Coordinates of C-alpha atoms in Angstrom, one line a residue:
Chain A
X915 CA -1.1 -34.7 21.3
X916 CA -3.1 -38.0 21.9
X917 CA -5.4 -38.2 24.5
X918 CA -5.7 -41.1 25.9
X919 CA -9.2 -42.1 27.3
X920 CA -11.5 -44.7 29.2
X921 CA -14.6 -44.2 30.3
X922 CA -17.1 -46.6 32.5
X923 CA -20.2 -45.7 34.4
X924 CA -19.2 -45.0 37.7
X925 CA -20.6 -47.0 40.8
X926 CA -21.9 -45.2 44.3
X927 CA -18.5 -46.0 45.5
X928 CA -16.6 -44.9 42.9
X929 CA -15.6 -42.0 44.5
X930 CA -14.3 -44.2 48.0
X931 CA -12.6 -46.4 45.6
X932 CA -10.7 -44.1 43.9
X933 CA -9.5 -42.4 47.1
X934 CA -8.5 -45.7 48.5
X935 CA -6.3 -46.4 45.9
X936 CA -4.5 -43.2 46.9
X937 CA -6.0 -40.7 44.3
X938 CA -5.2 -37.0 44.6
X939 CA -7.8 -34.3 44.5
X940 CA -7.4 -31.9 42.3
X941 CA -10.6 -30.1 42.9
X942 CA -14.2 -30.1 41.2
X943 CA -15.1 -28.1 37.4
X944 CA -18.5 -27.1 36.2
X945 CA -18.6 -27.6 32.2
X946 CA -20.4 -26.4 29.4
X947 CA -19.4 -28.3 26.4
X948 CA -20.9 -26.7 23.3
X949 CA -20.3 -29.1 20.5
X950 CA -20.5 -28.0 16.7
X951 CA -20.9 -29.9 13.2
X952 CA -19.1 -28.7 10.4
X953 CA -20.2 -27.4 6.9
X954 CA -17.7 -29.8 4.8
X955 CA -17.8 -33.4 6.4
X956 CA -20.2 -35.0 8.9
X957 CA -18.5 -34.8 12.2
X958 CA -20.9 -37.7 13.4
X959 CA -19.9 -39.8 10.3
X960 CA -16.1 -38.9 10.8
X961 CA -15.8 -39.5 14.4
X962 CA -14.5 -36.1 15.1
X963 CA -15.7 -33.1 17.3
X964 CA -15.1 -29.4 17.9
X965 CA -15.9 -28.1 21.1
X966 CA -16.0 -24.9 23.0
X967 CA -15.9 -25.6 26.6
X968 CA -16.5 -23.0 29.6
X969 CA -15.3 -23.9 32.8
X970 CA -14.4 -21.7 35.5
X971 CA -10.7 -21.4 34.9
X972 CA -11.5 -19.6 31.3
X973 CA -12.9 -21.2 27.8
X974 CA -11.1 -23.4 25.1
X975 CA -11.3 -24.5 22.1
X976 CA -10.8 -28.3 21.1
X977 CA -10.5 -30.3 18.0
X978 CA -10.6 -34.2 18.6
X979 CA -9.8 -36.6 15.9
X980 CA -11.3 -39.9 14.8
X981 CA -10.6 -42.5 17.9
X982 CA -7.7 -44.3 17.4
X983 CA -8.8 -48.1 18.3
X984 CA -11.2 -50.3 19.3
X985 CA -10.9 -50.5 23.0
X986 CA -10.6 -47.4 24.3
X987 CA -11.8 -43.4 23.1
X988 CA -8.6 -42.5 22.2
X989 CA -7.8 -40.1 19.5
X990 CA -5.7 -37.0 18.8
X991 CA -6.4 -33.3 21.0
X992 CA -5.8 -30.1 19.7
X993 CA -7.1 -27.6 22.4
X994 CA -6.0 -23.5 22.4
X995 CA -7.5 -20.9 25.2
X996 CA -9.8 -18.4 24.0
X997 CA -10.5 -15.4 25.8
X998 CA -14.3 -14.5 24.6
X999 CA -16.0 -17.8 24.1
X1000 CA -19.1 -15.9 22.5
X1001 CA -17.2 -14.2 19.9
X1002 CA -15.4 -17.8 19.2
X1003 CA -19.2 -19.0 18.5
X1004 CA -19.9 -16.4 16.4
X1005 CA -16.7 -16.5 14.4
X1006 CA -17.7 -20.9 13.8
X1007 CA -21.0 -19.7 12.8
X1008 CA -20.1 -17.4 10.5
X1009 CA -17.5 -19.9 9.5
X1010 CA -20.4 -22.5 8.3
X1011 CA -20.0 -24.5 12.6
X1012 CA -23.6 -25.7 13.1
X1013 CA -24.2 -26.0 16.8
X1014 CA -25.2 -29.6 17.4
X1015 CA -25.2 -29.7 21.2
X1016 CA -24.6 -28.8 25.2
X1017 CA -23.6 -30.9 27.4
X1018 CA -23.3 -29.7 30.9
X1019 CA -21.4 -31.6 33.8
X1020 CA -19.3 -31.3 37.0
X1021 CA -16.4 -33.3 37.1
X1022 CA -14.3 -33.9 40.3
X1023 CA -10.6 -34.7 39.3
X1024 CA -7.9 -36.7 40.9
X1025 CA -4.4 -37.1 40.2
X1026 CA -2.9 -40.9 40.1
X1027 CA 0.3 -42.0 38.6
X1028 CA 0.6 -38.9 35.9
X1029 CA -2.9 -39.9 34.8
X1030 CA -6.1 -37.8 35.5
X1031 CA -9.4 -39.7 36.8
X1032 CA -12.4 -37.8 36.5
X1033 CA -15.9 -38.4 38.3
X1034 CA -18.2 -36.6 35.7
X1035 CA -21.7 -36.1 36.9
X1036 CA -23.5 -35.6 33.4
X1037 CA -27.1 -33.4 33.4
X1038 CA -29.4 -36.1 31.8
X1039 CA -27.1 -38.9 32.0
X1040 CA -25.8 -39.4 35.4
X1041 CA -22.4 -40.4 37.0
X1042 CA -19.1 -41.6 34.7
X1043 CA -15.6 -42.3 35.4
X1044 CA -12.9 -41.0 33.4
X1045 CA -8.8 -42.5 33.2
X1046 CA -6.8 -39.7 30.8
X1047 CA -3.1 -39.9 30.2
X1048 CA -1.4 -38.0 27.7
X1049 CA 0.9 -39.5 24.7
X1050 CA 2.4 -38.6 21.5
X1051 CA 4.2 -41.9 19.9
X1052 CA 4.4 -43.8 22.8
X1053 CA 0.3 -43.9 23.4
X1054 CA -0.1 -47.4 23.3
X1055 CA 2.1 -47.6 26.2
X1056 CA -0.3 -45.4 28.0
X1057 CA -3.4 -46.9 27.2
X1058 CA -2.5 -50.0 29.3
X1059 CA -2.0 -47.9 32.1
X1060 CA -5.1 -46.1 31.8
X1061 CA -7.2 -49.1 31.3
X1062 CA -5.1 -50.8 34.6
X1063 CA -6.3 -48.1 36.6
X1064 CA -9.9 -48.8 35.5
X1065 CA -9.7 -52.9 36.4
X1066 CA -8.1 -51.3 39.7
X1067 CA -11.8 -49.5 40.2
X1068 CA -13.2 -52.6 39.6
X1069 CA -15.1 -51.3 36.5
X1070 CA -15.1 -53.6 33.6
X1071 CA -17.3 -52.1 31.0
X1072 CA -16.0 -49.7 28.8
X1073 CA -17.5 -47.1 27.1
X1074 CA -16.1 -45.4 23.9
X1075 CA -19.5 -43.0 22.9
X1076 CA -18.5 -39.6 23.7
X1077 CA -21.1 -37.7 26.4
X1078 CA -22.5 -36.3 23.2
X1079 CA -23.2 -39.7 21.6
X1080 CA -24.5 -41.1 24.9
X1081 CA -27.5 -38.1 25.2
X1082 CA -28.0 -37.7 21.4
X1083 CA -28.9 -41.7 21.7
X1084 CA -31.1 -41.0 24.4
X1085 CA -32.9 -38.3 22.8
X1086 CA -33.7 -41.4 19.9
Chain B
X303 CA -18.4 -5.5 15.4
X304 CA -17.5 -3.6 12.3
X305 CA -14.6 -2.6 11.8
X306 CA -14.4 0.7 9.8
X307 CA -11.2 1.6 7.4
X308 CA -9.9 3.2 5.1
X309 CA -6.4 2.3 3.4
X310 CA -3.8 4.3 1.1
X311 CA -0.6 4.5 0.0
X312 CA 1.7 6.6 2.4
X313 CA 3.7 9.3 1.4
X314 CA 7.2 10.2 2.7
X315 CA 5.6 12.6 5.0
X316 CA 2.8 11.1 6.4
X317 CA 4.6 10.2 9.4
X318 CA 5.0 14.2 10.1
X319 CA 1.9 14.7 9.0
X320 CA 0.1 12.6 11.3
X321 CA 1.7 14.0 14.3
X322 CA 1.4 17.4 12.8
X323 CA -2.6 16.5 12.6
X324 CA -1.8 15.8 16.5
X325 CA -2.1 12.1 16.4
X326 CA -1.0 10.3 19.8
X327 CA 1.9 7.3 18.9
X328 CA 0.5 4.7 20.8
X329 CA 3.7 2.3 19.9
X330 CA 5.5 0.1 17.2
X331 CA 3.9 -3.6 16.5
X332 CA 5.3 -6.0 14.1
X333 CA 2.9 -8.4 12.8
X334 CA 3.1 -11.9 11.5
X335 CA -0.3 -12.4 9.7
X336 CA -1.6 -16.5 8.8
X337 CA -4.2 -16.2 6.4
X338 CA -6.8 -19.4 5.6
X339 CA -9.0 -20.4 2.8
X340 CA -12.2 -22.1 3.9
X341 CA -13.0 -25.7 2.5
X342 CA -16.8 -24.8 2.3
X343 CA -16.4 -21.6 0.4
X344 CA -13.5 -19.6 -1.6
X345 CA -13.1 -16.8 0.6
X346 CA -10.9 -15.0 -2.6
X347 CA -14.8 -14.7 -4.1
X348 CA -17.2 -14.6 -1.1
X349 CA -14.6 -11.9 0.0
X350 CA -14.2 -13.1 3.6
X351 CA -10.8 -13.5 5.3
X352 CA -9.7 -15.9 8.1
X353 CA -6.4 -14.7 10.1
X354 CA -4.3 -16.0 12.9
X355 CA -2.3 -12.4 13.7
X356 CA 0.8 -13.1 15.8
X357 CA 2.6 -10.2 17.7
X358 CA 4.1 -8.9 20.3
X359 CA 1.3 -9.0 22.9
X360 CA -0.1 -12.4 21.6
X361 CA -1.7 -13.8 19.1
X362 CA -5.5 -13.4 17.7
X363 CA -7.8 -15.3 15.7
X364 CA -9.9 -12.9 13.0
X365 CA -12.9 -13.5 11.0
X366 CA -13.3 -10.9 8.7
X367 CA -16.5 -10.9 6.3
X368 CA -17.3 -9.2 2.8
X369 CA -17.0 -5.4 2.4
X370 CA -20.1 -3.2 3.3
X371 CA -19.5 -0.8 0.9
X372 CA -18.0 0.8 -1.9
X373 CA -15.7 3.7 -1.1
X374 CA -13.9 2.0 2.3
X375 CA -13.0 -1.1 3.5
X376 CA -15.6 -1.6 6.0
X377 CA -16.3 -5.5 7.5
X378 CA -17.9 -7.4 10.3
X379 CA -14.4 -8.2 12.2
X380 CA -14.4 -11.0 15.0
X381 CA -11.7 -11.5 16.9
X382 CA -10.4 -14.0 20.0
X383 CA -7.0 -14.1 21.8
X384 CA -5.5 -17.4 21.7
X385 CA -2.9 -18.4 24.3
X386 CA -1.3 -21.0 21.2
X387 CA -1.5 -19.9 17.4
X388 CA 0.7 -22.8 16.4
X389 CA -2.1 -24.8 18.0
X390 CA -4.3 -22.9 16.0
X391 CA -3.2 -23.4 12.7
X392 CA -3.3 -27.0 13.7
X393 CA -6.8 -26.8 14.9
X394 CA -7.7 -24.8 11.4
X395 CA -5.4 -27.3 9.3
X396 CA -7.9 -30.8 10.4
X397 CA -11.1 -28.8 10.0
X398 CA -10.2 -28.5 6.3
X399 CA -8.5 -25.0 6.0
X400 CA -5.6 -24.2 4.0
X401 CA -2.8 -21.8 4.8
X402 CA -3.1 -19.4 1.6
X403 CA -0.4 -16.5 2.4
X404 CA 1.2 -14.9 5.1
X405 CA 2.1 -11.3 5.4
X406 CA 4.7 -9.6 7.5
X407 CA 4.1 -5.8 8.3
X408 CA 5.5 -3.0 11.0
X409 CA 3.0 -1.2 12.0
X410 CA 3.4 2.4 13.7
X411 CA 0.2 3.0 15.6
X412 CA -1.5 7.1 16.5
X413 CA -4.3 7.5 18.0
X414 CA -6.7 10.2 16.8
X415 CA -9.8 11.3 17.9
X416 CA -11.2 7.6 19.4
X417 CA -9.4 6.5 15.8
X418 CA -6.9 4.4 15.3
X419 CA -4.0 5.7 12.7
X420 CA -1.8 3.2 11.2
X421 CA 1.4 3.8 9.0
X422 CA 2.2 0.0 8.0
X423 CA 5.6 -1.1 6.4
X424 CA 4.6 -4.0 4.8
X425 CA 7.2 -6.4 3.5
X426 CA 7.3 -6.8 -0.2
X427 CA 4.5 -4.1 -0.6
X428 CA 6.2 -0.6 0.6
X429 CA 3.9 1.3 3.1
X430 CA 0.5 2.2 3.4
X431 CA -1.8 4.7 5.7
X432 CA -5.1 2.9 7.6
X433 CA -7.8 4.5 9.3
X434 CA -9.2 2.8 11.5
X435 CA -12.8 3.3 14.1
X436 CA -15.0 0.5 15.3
X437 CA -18.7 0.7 15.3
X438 CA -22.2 -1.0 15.2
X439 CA -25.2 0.6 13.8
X440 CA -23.5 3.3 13.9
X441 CA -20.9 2.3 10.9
X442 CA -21.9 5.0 8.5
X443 CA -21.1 7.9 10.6
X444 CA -17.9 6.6 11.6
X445 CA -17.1 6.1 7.8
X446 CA -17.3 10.0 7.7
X447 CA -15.0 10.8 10.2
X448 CA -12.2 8.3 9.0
X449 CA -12.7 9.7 5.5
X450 CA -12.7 12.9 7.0
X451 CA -8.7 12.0 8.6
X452 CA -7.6 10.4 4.9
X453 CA -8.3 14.1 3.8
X454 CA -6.7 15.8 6.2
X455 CA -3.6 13.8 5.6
X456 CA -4.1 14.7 1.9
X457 CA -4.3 11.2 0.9
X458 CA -6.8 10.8 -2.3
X459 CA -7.1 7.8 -3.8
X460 CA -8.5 4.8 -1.0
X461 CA -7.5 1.0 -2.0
X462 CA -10.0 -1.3 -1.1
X463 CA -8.2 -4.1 -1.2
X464 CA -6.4 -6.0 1.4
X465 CA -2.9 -6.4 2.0
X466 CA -3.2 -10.3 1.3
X467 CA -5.3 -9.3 -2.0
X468 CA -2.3 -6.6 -3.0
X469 CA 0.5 -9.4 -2.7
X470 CA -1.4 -12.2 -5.0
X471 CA -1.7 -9.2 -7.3
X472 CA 1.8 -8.7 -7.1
X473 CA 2.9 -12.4 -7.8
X474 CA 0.8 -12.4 -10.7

């Protein structure tokens, strides 16, 4: 499945905006994202990640491949439920999974038009705004609507540095 | 966790004997087993073992590590429930590891004495008898007691080797 992605800072009105133009909420998530680094290839290098993430609906497991343009984050999502996120993180590390990172973050979603927009509140980073769709060949369809929606909030400049990027660039 | 076992070959009255020992059938299971070699490491020499079991009541992902000893076949086991083993092997397939052999088994299941008894048709391999208890620091004593079962059951001679190990064997 291809995940397709924008992502801007979000504005204090943000959130108004996003009602106005006649968003549906779908209710507010606490994550922790714990991201890992494998033993055979430099995920940083290769633009890929593997994350468990706990939220209160249960844990997963994601695999995201390199992003799939230049405009927007894009890139293929392979995601399974686990039932025991700890044993998952020991099974990685005894795999040869380095742990490279948390990231932590309460995300308020809305429905619009099939897509999901996400107001992420990111510890150490601060507020973002997130327009998903989901594709398989038709993505490039997609991403025009996605990045629509975006010029409809009024936010211009895109970001394609995942939330890990963003804070391990902030640590230097 | 480790998980402490003990295999052999069954005989045509095992089955009897098992319940004759007073073992509790706890059901029937058939199992599709998916098993993975690791990019980073051969897992055929490191002894290690990386399984997505499918069956009736779900699937699981395994991490099984080298044996502890010499007389069973006693391993660190890790194990998750995934809601989506295709998924899985998807997941596993992009981070670099290879589908190596799959092995189909029915497996009649007795419980005996906070043991687990297993008489397991195993396709192209006939059947075999497994012991089965669970421990922690503890391992050693519970190697006694499913030892202790493979005698009662008058079953001598233990293979150490796996059912994925047997079939390579097999195919030369």
């Amino acid at each position: 499945m291809i995940e397709v992605e924008v992502k801007a800072r979000a504005y204090k009105d943000s959130k108004e905006k996003i009602e106005a133009l006649g968003g549906t909420p779908l209710g507010v998530e606490n994550h922790r994202d714990l991201y890992f680094n494998s033993p055979s290839r430099d995920f940083k290098k290769s633009d890929e990640a593997l994350r468990i993430r706990i939220k209160e609906d249960g844990a997963r497991l994601t695999y995201k491949g390199p992003k799939l343009d230049q405009q927007t984050k894009s890139r293929r999502e392979l995601t399974v439920k686990i039932d025991d996120p700890a044993q998952m993180r020991e099974i990685l590390s005894f795999l040869g999974f380095v742990l490279s990172a948390e990231v932590r973050k309460r995300r308020t979603k809305y429905s619009y038009q099939g897509m999901v927009i996400a107001l992420d509140e990111v510890e150490g980073l601060g507020t973002f705004l997130e327009v998903e769709a989901q594709g398989e060949e038709d993505w490039e369809n997609e991403k025009e609507r996605v990045l629509s929606v975006l010029k409809k909030l009024e936010l211009k400049d895109t970001i394609r540095r995942s939330y890990l990027e963003l804070l391990e660039e902030k640590r230097g």
